[in-house]
PDB file of C-alpha atoms in Angstrom:
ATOM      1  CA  UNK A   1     -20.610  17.438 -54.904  1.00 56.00           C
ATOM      2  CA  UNK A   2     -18.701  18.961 -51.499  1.00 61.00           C
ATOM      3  CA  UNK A   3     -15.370  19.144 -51.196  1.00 67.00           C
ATOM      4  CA  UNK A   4     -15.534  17.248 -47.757  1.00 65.00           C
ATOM      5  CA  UNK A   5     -15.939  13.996 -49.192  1.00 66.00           C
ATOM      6  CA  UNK A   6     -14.906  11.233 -46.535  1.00 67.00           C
ATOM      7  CA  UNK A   7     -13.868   8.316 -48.120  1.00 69.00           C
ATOM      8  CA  UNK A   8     -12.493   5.049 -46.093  1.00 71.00           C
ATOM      9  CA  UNK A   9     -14.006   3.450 -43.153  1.00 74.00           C
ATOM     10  CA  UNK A  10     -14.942   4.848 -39.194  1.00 74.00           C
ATOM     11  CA  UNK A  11     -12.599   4.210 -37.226  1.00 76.00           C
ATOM     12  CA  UNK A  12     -12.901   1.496 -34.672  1.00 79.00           C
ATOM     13  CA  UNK A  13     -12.613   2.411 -30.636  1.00 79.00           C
ATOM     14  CA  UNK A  14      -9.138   1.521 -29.380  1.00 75.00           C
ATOM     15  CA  UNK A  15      -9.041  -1.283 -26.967  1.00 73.00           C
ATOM     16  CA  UNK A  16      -6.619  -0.395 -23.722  1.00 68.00           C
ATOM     17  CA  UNK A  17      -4.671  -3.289 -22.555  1.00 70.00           C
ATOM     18  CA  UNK A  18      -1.592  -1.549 -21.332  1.00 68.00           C
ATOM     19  CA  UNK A  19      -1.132  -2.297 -17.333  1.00 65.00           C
ATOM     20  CA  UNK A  20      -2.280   1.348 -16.099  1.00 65.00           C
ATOM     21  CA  UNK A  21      -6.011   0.584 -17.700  1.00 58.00           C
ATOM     22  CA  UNK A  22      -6.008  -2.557 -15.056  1.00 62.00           C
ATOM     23  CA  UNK A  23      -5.668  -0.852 -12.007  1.00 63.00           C
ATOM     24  CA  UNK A  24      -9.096  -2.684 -10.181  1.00 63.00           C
ATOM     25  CA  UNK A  25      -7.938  -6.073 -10.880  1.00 66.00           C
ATOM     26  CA  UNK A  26      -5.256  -5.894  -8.431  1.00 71.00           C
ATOM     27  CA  UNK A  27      -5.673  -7.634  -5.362  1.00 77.00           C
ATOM     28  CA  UNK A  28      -3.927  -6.218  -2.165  1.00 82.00           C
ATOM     29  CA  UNK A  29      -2.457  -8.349   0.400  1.00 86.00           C
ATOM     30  CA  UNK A  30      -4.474  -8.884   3.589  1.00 86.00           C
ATOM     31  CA  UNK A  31      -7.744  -8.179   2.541  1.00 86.00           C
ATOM     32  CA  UNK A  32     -11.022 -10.632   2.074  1.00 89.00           C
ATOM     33  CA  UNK A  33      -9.900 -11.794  -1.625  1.00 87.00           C
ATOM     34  CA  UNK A  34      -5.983 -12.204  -0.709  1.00 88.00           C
ATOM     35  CA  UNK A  35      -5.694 -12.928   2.855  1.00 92.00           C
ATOM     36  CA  UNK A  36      -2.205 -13.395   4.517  1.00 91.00           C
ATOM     37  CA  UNK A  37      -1.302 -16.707   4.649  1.00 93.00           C
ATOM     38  CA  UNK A  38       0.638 -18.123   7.922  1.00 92.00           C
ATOM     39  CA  UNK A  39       1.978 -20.870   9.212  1.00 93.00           C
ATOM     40  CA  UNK A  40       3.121 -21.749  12.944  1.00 93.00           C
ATOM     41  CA  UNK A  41       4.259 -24.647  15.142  1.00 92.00           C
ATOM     42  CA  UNK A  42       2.349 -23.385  18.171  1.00 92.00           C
ATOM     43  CA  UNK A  43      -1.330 -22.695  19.741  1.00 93.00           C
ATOM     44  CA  UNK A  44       0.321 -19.868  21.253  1.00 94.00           C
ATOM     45  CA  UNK A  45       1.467 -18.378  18.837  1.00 92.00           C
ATOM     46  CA  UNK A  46      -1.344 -18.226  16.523  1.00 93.00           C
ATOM     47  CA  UNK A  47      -3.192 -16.369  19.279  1.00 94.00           C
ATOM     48  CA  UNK A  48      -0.866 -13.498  19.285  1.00 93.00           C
ATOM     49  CA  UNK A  49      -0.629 -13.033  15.505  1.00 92.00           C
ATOM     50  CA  UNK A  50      -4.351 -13.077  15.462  1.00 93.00           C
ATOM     51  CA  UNK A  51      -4.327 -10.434  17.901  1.00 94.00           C
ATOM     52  CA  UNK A  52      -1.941  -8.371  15.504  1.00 92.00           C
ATOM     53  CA  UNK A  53      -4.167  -8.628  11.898  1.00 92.00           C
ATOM     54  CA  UNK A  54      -7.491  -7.954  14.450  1.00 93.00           C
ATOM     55  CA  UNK A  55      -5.261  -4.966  15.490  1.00 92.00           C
ATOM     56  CA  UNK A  56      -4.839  -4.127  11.992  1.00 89.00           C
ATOM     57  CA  UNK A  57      -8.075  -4.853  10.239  1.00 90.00           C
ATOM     58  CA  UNK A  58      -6.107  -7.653   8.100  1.00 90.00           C
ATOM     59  CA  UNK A  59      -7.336 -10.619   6.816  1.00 92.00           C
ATOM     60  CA  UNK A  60      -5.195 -13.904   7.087  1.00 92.00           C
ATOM     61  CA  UNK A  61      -5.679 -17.612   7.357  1.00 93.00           C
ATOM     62  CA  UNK A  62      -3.266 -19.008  10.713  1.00 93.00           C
ATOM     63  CA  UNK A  63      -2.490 -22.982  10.457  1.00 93.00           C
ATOM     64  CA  UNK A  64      -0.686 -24.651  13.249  1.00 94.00           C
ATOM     65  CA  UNK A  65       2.145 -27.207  12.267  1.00 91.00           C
ATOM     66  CA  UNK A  66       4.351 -28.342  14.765  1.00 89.00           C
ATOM     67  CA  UNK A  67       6.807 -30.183  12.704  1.00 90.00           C
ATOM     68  CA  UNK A  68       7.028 -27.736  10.276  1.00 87.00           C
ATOM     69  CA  UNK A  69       8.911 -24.372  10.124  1.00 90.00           C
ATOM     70  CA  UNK A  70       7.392 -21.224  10.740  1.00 91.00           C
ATOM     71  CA  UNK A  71       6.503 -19.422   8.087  1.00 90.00           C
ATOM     72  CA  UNK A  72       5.618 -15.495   8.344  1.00 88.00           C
ATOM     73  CA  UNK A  73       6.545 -13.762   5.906  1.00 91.00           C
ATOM     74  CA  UNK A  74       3.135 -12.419   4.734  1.00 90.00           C
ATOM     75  CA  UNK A  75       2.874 -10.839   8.141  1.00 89.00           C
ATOM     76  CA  UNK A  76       5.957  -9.115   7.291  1.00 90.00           C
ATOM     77  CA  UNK A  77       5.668  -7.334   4.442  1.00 89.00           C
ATOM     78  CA  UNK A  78       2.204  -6.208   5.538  1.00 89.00           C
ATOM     79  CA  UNK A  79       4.516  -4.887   8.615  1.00 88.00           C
ATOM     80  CA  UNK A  80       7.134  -2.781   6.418  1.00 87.00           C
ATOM     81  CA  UNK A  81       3.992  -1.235   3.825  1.00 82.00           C
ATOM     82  CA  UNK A  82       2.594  -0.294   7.823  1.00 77.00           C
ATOM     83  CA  UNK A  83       5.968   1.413   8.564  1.00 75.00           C
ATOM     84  CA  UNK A  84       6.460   2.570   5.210  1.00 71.00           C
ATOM     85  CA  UNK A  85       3.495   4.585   5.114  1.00 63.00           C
ATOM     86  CA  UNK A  86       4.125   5.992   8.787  1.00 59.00           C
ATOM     87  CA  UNK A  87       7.148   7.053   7.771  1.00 58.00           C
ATOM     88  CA  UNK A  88       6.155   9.180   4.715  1.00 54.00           C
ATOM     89  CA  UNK A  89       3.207  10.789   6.679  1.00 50.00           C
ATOM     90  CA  UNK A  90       5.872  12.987   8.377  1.00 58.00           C
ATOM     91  CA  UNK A  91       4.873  16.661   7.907  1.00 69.00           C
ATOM     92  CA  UNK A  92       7.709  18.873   7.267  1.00 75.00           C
ATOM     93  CA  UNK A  93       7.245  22.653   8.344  1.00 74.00           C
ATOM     94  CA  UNK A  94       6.397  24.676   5.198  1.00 81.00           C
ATOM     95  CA  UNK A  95       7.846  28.083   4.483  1.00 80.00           C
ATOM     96  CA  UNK A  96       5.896  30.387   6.511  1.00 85.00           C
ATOM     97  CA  UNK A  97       5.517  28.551   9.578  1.00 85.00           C
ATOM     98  CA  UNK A  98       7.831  28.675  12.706  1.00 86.00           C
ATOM     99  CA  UNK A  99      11.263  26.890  12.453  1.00 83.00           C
ATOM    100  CA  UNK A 100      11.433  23.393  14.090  1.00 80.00           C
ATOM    101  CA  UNK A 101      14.878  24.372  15.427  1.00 79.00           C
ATOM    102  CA  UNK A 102      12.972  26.806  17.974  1.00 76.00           C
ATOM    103  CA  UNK A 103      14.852  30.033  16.843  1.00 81.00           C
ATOM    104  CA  UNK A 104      11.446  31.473  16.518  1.00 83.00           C
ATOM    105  CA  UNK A 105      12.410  33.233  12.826  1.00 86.00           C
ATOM    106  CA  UNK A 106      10.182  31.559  10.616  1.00 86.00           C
ATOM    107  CA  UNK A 107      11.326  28.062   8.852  1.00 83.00           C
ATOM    108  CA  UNK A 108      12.347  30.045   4.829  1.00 84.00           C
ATOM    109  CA  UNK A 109      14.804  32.181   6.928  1.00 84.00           C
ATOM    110  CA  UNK A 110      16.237  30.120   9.388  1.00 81.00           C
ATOM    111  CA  UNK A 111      16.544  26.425   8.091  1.00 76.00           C
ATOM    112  CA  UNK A 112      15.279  26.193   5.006  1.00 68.00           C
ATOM    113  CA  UNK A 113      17.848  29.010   3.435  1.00 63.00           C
TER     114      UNK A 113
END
């Protein structure tokens, strides 16, 4: 008989049920499956918000209620993700390029130093 004799059972396939295995299932805000949800007291103003999610490519569902209070706040966190992601998109000057200060040395030995 070999010395390499296995001796207990194959081991079963782990299942993954932490959250980073479940990234498809969520659902972002805006889009055909979660659309933003609004509410407004006039005709008026559901014409200019659908101008802003056409704008946008959003999805949302507008209802008009006069006596109720207007709620968007839906259309305001799609807003600050919008802003959010303008404001990382900045480029900053790497090292070998010319300073931004418009010394004309280049950007590792004028600003970033």
């Amino acid at each position: 008989m070999s010395k390499f004799f296995y001796k207990g059972k194959s081991m079963k396939k782990p299942d993954h049920k932490s959250p980073g295995f479940e990234t498809n299932k969520t659902v972002r805000l805006g889009t055909d499956k979660a659309p933003a949800k609004i509410s407004v007291q006039s005709e008026e103003r559901k014409l200019e918000l659908i101008s802003t999610f056409e704008e946008n490519g959003w999805a949302s569902i507008i209802t008009v209620a006069p006596e109720a209070d207007e709620n968007i706040r839906d259309l305001e966190i799609l807003l600050e993700k919008k802003e959010a992601c303008a404001a990382v998109s900045q480029k900053q000057a790497s090292r070998n390029d010319p300073c931004p200060c418009g010394s004309g040395k280049k950007y590792k030995k004028c600003c970033a130093a």
